[in-house]
């Protein structure tokens, strides 16, 4: 058996770690010059999106031997709309670092991999088919899978972000729902340390958003963050991603090719995060190759999560700022406690099932 992994991101590396545990050393092909060769940004594991699993970091470590250290656990989430603010406390998840920094998730995973990584690889999928018995496609986006006619794009998004310097509580994350800042989208702040944080706005590339001035939106969001946090922050780096594909593969496995991470469709449309999904698809694909589980059956719950997430996304996109004010205000109390701190209820699935008949109208 010869296994090739296309891509040394979260899913590709978690796949390699798991294969090695069962005695198989894959060859990893990465087109970039190093692991994590991308812009630096913060992301989160949000427990409300992984219910009934409360602690994805512990789960990955104890059950699969994939060990990760977050920037911090999230003990408080501040939600903002145009005119309202709410605060939710609890064991809400974890903030993480991505990209070129030495303690990013990608770099942490690389230290756990013994297999050979070939950087600056020019090998195509077709090339690898001739040399390997099994291929794990983990290239990081759906574009490659689209070429294979095995991917459905639901929409694309633009992300405009910055790293800002100031004073932050690394255990508090923040999100903004305001159409004046991010039309039909969202903004968020994720601390990277006590001195730096990542701010991002994301919005769908719908025709009505095509003429938006990205710099103007970033400046407007930056000013709003300074105002809400009562600090004069300094921008030390910026990044922009356009037309990033959000979608899902048609089949998670074709022959002996496994589609994992963003090639599977790990990004959940609701808030645009998908780290747990990326990692777990990499692990599951490796366990299938090793005869431990059936990959297609194992990822069915992720298909349901994706469907539920897109229902929530489509619903909130229809909200005007007054409705977003009502939504944010309602989270400051019992509803927020239920949504973010319920121990067993998968609130995303529960809410989306209520909304599905409405969104189909």
mmCIF file with all atom_site columns, C-alpha atoms in Angstrom, residues 111-218:
data_model
loop_
_atom_site.group_PDB
_atom_site.id
_atom_site.type_symbol
_atom_site.label_atom_id
_atom_site.label_alt_id
_atom_site.label_comp_id
_atom_site.label_asym_id
_atom_site.label_entity_id
_atom_site.label_seq_id
_atom_site.pdbx_PDB_ins_code
_atom_site.Cartn_x
_atom_site.Cartn_y
_atom_site.Cartn_z
_atom_site.occupancy
_atom_site.B_iso_or_equiv
_atom_site.pdbx_formal_charge
_atom_site.auth_seq_id
_atom_site.auth_comp_id
_atom_site.auth_asym_id
_atom_site.auth_atom_id
_atom_site.pdbx_PDB_model_num
ATOM 1   C CA . UNK A 1 111 ? 6.010   18.472 14.662  1.00 0.00 ? 111 UNK A CA 1
ATOM 2   C CA . UNK A 1 112 ? 3.909   15.321 15.147  1.00 0.00 ? 112 UNK A CA 1
ATOM 3   C CA . UNK A 1 113 ? 4.503   14.010 11.606  1.00 0.00 ? 113 UNK A CA 1
ATOM 4   C CA . UNK A 1 114 ? 7.460   11.772 10.753  1.00 0.00 ? 114 UNK A CA 1
ATOM 5   C CA . UNK A 1 115 ? 6.537   11.158 7.103   1.00 0.00 ? 115 UNK A CA 1
ATOM 6   C CA . UNK A 1 116 ? 8.265   12.906 4.228   1.00 0.00 ? 116 UNK A CA 1
ATOM 7   C CA . UNK A 1 117 ? 6.818   16.233 3.082   1.00 0.00 ? 117 UNK A CA 1
ATOM 8   C CA . UNK A 1 118 ? 7.761   17.307 -0.441  1.00 0.00 ? 118 UNK A CA 1
ATOM 9   C CA . UNK A 1 119 ? 7.487   21.106 -0.656  1.00 0.00 ? 119 UNK A CA 1
ATOM 10  C CA . UNK A 1 120 ? 7.043   23.179 -3.824  1.00 0.00 ? 120 UNK A CA 1
ATOM 11  C CA . UNK A 1 121 ? 5.455   20.091 -5.373  1.00 0.00 ? 121 UNK A CA 1
ATOM 12  C CA . UNK A 1 122 ? 4.247   20.267 -8.969  1.00 0.00 ? 122 UNK A CA 1
ATOM 13  C CA . UNK A 1 123 ? 2.634   16.816 -8.860  1.00 0.00 ? 123 UNK A CA 1
ATOM 14  C CA . UNK A 1 124 ? -0.958  16.690 -10.085 1.00 0.00 ? 124 UNK A CA 1
ATOM 15  C CA . UNK A 1 125 ? -3.676  14.313 -8.980  1.00 0.00 ? 125 UNK A CA 1
ATOM 16  C CA . UNK A 1 126 ? -3.297  12.507 -12.288 1.00 0.00 ? 126 UNK A CA 1
ATOM 17  C CA . UNK A 1 127 ? 0.441   12.098 -11.682 1.00 0.00 ? 127 UNK A CA 1
ATOM 18  C CA . UNK A 1 128 ? -0.128  10.559 -8.263  1.00 0.00 ? 128 UNK A CA 1
ATOM 19  C CA . UNK A 1 129 ? -2.736  8.113  -9.557  1.00 0.00 ? 129 UNK A CA 1
ATOM 20  C CA . UNK A 1 130 ? 0.036   6.413  -11.506 1.00 0.00 ? 130 UNK A CA 1
ATOM 21  C CA . UNK A 1 131 ? 2.290   5.948  -8.475  1.00 0.00 ? 131 UNK A CA 1
ATOM 22  C CA . UNK A 1 132 ? 0.092   5.449  -5.394  1.00 0.00 ? 132 UNK A CA 1
ATOM 23  C CA . UNK A 1 133 ? -2.637  3.019  -4.345  1.00 0.00 ? 133 UNK A CA 1
ATOM 24  C CA . UNK A 1 134 ? -4.510  5.582  -2.220  1.00 0.00 ? 134 UNK A CA 1
ATOM 25  C CA . UNK A 1 135 ? -4.731  9.370  -2.495  1.00 0.00 ? 135 UNK A CA 1
ATOM 26  C CA . UNK A 1 136 ? -6.001  11.801 0.132   1.00 0.00 ? 136 UNK A CA 1
ATOM 27  C CA . UNK A 1 137 ? -6.958  15.113 -1.438  1.00 0.00 ? 137 UNK A CA 1
ATOM 28  C CA . UNK A 1 138 ? -6.353  17.880 1.099   1.00 0.00 ? 138 UNK A CA 1
ATOM 29  C CA . UNK A 1 139 ? -5.391  20.824 -1.096  1.00 0.00 ? 139 UNK A CA 1
ATOM 30  C CA . UNK A 1 140 ? -7.262  23.403 0.995   1.00 0.00 ? 140 UNK A CA 1
ATOM 31  C CA . UNK A 1 141 ? -10.085 24.514 -1.302  1.00 0.00 ? 141 UNK A CA 1
ATOM 32  C CA . UNK A 1 142 ? -12.834 23.152 -3.500  1.00 0.00 ? 142 UNK A CA 1
ATOM 33  C CA . UNK A 1 143 ? -11.377 24.371 -6.799  1.00 0.00 ? 143 UNK A CA 1
ATOM 34  C CA . UNK A 1 144 ? -9.399  21.185 -7.463  1.00 0.00 ? 144 UNK A CA 1
ATOM 35  C CA . UNK A 1 145 ? -12.381 18.987 -6.602  1.00 0.00 ? 145 UNK A CA 1
ATOM 36  C CA . UNK A 1 146 ? -14.595 21.037 -8.920  1.00 0.00 ? 146 UNK A CA 1
ATOM 37  C CA . UNK A 1 147 ? -12.327 20.024 -11.798 1.00 0.00 ? 147 UNK A CA 1
ATOM 38  C CA . UNK A 1 148 ? -13.117 16.398 -10.951 1.00 0.00 ? 148 UNK A CA 1
ATOM 39  C CA . UNK A 1 149 ? -16.860 17.170 -11.127 1.00 0.00 ? 149 UNK A CA 1
ATOM 40  C CA . UNK A 1 150 ? -17.221 16.147 -7.491  1.00 0.00 ? 150 UNK A CA 1
ATOM 41  C CA . UNK A 1 151 ? -18.062 19.453 -5.800  1.00 0.00 ? 151 UNK A CA 1
ATOM 42  C CA . UNK A 1 152 ? -21.066 21.728 -5.447  1.00 0.00 ? 152 UNK A CA 1
ATOM 43  C CA . UNK A 1 153 ? -20.275 25.400 -4.782  1.00 0.00 ? 153 UNK A CA 1
ATOM 44  C CA . UNK A 1 154 ? -23.019 27.084 -2.761  1.00 0.00 ? 154 UNK A CA 1
ATOM 45  C CA . UNK A 1 155 ? -21.520 30.582 -2.759  1.00 0.00 ? 155 UNK A CA 1
ATOM 46  C CA . UNK A 1 156 ? -18.209 32.414 -2.459  1.00 0.00 ? 156 UNK A CA 1
ATOM 47  C CA . UNK A 1 157 ? -17.122 34.905 0.175   1.00 0.00 ? 157 UNK A CA 1
ATOM 48  C CA . UNK A 1 158 ? -14.657 37.750 0.558   1.00 0.00 ? 158 UNK A CA 1
ATOM 49  C CA . UNK A 1 159 ? -12.651 38.175 3.753   1.00 0.00 ? 159 UNK A CA 1
ATOM 50  C CA . UNK A 1 160 ? -10.943 41.415 4.759   1.00 0.00 ? 160 UNK A CA 1
ATOM 51  C CA . UNK A 1 161 ? -8.745  41.223 7.809   1.00 0.00 ? 161 UNK A CA 1
ATOM 52  C CA . UNK A 1 162 ? -6.041  42.852 9.882   1.00 0.00 ? 162 UNK A CA 1
ATOM 53  C CA . UNK A 1 163 ? -3.772  42.125 12.807  1.00 0.00 ? 163 UNK A CA 1
ATOM 54  C CA . UNK A 1 164 ? -4.122  44.901 15.362  1.00 0.00 ? 164 UNK A CA 1
ATOM 55  C CA . UNK A 1 165 ? -2.000  45.884 18.348  1.00 0.00 ? 165 UNK A CA 1
ATOM 56  C CA . UNK A 1 166 ? -3.423  46.909 21.709  1.00 0.00 ? 166 UNK A CA 1
ATOM 57  C CA . UNK A 1 167 ? -4.530  45.312 24.967  1.00 0.00 ? 167 UNK A CA 1
ATOM 58  C CA . UNK A 1 168 ? -6.718  42.209 24.822  1.00 0.00 ? 168 UNK A CA 1
ATOM 59  C CA . UNK A 1 169 ? -8.171  39.522 27.032  1.00 0.00 ? 169 UNK A CA 1
ATOM 60  C CA . UNK A 1 170 ? -7.086  36.321 25.292  1.00 0.00 ? 170 UNK A CA 1
ATOM 61  C CA . UNK A 1 171 ? -10.096 34.512 26.798  1.00 0.00 ? 171 UNK A CA 1
ATOM 62  C CA . UNK A 1 172 ? -12.702 36.829 25.228  1.00 0.00 ? 172 UNK A CA 1
ATOM 63  C CA . UNK A 1 173 ? -13.813 36.670 21.585  1.00 0.00 ? 173 UNK A CA 1
ATOM 64  C CA . UNK A 1 174 ? -16.139 39.149 19.875  1.00 0.00 ? 174 UNK A CA 1
ATOM 65  C CA . UNK A 1 175 ? -18.490 39.162 16.906  1.00 0.00 ? 175 UNK A CA 1
ATOM 66  C CA . UNK A 1 176 ? -20.424 41.868 15.041  1.00 0.00 ? 176 UNK A CA 1
ATOM 67  C CA . UNK A 1 177 ? -23.640 41.473 13.058  1.00 0.00 ? 177 UNK A CA 1
ATOM 68  C CA . UNK A 1 178 ? -24.150 44.769 11.258  1.00 0.00 ? 178 UNK A CA 1
ATOM 69  C CA . UNK A 1 179 ? -25.023 45.139 7.574   1.00 0.00 ? 179 UNK A CA 1
ATOM 70  C CA . UNK A 1 180 ? -23.371 48.560 7.465   1.00 0.00 ? 180 UNK A CA 1
ATOM 71  C CA . UNK A 1 181 ? -20.033 46.909 8.241   1.00 0.00 ? 181 UNK A CA 1
ATOM 72  C CA . UNK A 1 182 ? -20.423 43.488 6.598   1.00 0.00 ? 182 UNK A CA 1
ATOM 73  C CA . UNK A 1 183 ? -23.499 43.284 4.348   1.00 0.00 ? 183 UNK A CA 1
ATOM 74  C CA . UNK A 1 184 ? -25.171 39.870 4.814   1.00 0.00 ? 184 UNK A CA 1
ATOM 75  C CA . UNK A 1 185 ? -22.053 38.824 6.714   1.00 0.00 ? 185 UNK A CA 1
ATOM 76  C CA . UNK A 1 186 ? -20.258 39.200 10.003  1.00 0.00 ? 186 UNK A CA 1
ATOM 77  C CA . UNK A 1 187 ? -17.210 40.623 11.705  1.00 0.00 ? 187 UNK A CA 1
ATOM 78  C CA . UNK A 1 188 ? -15.171 39.137 14.502  1.00 0.00 ? 188 UNK A CA 1
ATOM 79  C CA . UNK A 1 189 ? -12.192 39.751 16.768  1.00 0.00 ? 189 UNK A CA 1
ATOM 80  C CA . UNK A 1 190 ? -10.052 36.854 17.977  1.00 0.00 ? 190 UNK A CA 1
ATOM 81  C CA . UNK A 1 191 ? -7.171  37.557 20.387  1.00 0.00 ? 191 UNK A CA 1
ATOM 82  C CA . UNK A 1 192 ? -3.790  36.109 19.398  1.00 0.00 ? 192 UNK A CA 1
ATOM 83  C CA . UNK A 1 193 ? -2.145  37.215 22.662  1.00 0.00 ? 193 UNK A CA 1
ATOM 84  C CA . UNK A 1 194 ? -2.546  39.955 25.273  1.00 0.00 ? 194 UNK A CA 1
ATOM 85  C CA . UNK A 1 195 ? -1.018  42.414 22.776  1.00 0.00 ? 195 UNK A CA 1
ATOM 86  C CA . UNK A 1 196 ? -2.347  41.339 19.359  1.00 0.00 ? 196 UNK A CA 1
ATOM 87  C CA . UNK A 1 197 ? -5.686  40.337 17.870  1.00 0.00 ? 197 UNK A CA 1
ATOM 88  C CA . UNK A 1 198 ? -7.117  39.433 14.490  1.00 0.00 ? 198 UNK A CA 1
ATOM 89  C CA . UNK A 1 199 ? -10.121 41.344 13.153  1.00 0.00 ? 199 UNK A CA 1
ATOM 90  C CA . UNK A 1 200 ? -11.993 40.123 10.084  1.00 0.00 ? 200 UNK A CA 1
ATOM 91  C CA . UNK A 1 201 ? -15.139 40.926 8.162   1.00 0.00 ? 201 UNK A CA 1
ATOM 92  C CA . UNK A 1 202 ? -16.620 38.354 5.826   1.00 0.00 ? 202 UNK A CA 1
ATOM 93  C CA . UNK A 1 203 ? -19.461 38.795 3.363   1.00 0.00 ? 203 UNK A CA 1
ATOM 94  C CA . UNK A 1 204 ? -20.885 36.814 0.428   1.00 0.00 ? 204 UNK A CA 1
ATOM 95  C CA . UNK A 1 205 ? -19.963 37.730 -3.145  1.00 0.00 ? 205 UNK A CA 1
ATOM 96  C CA . UNK A 1 206 ? -23.540 38.396 -4.190  1.00 0.00 ? 206 UNK A CA 1
ATOM 97  C CA . UNK A 1 207 ? -24.184 40.838 -7.071  1.00 0.00 ? 207 UNK A CA 1
ATOM 98  C CA . UNK A 1 208 ? -25.365 43.522 -4.650  1.00 0.00 ? 208 UNK A CA 1
ATOM 99  C CA . UNK A 1 209 ? -21.981 43.320 -2.859  1.00 0.00 ? 209 UNK A CA 1
ATOM 100 C CA . UNK A 1 210 ? -19.772 43.429 -5.953  1.00 0.00 ? 210 UNK A CA 1
ATOM 101 C CA . UNK A 1 211 ? -19.240 47.191 -5.835  1.00 0.00 ? 211 UNK A CA 1
ATOM 102 C CA . UNK A 1 212 ? -18.278 47.352 -2.172  1.00 0.00 ? 212 UNK A CA 1
ATOM 103 C CA . UNK A 1 213 ? -15.055 49.196 -1.376  1.00 0.00 ? 213 UNK A CA 1
ATOM 104 C CA . UNK A 1 214 ? -13.044 46.706 0.687   1.00 0.00 ? 214 UNK A CA 1
ATOM 105 C CA . UNK A 1 215 ? -10.688 49.307 2.159   1.00 0.00 ? 215 UNK A CA 1
ATOM 106 C CA . UNK A 1 216 ? -13.601 51.492 3.188   1.00 0.00 ? 216 UNK A CA 1
ATOM 107 C CA . UNK A 1 217 ? -15.285 48.520 4.877   1.00 0.00 ? 217 UNK A CA 1
ATOM 108 C CA . UNK A 1 218 ? -12.094 47.560 6.721   1.00 0.00 ? 218 UNK A CA 1
#
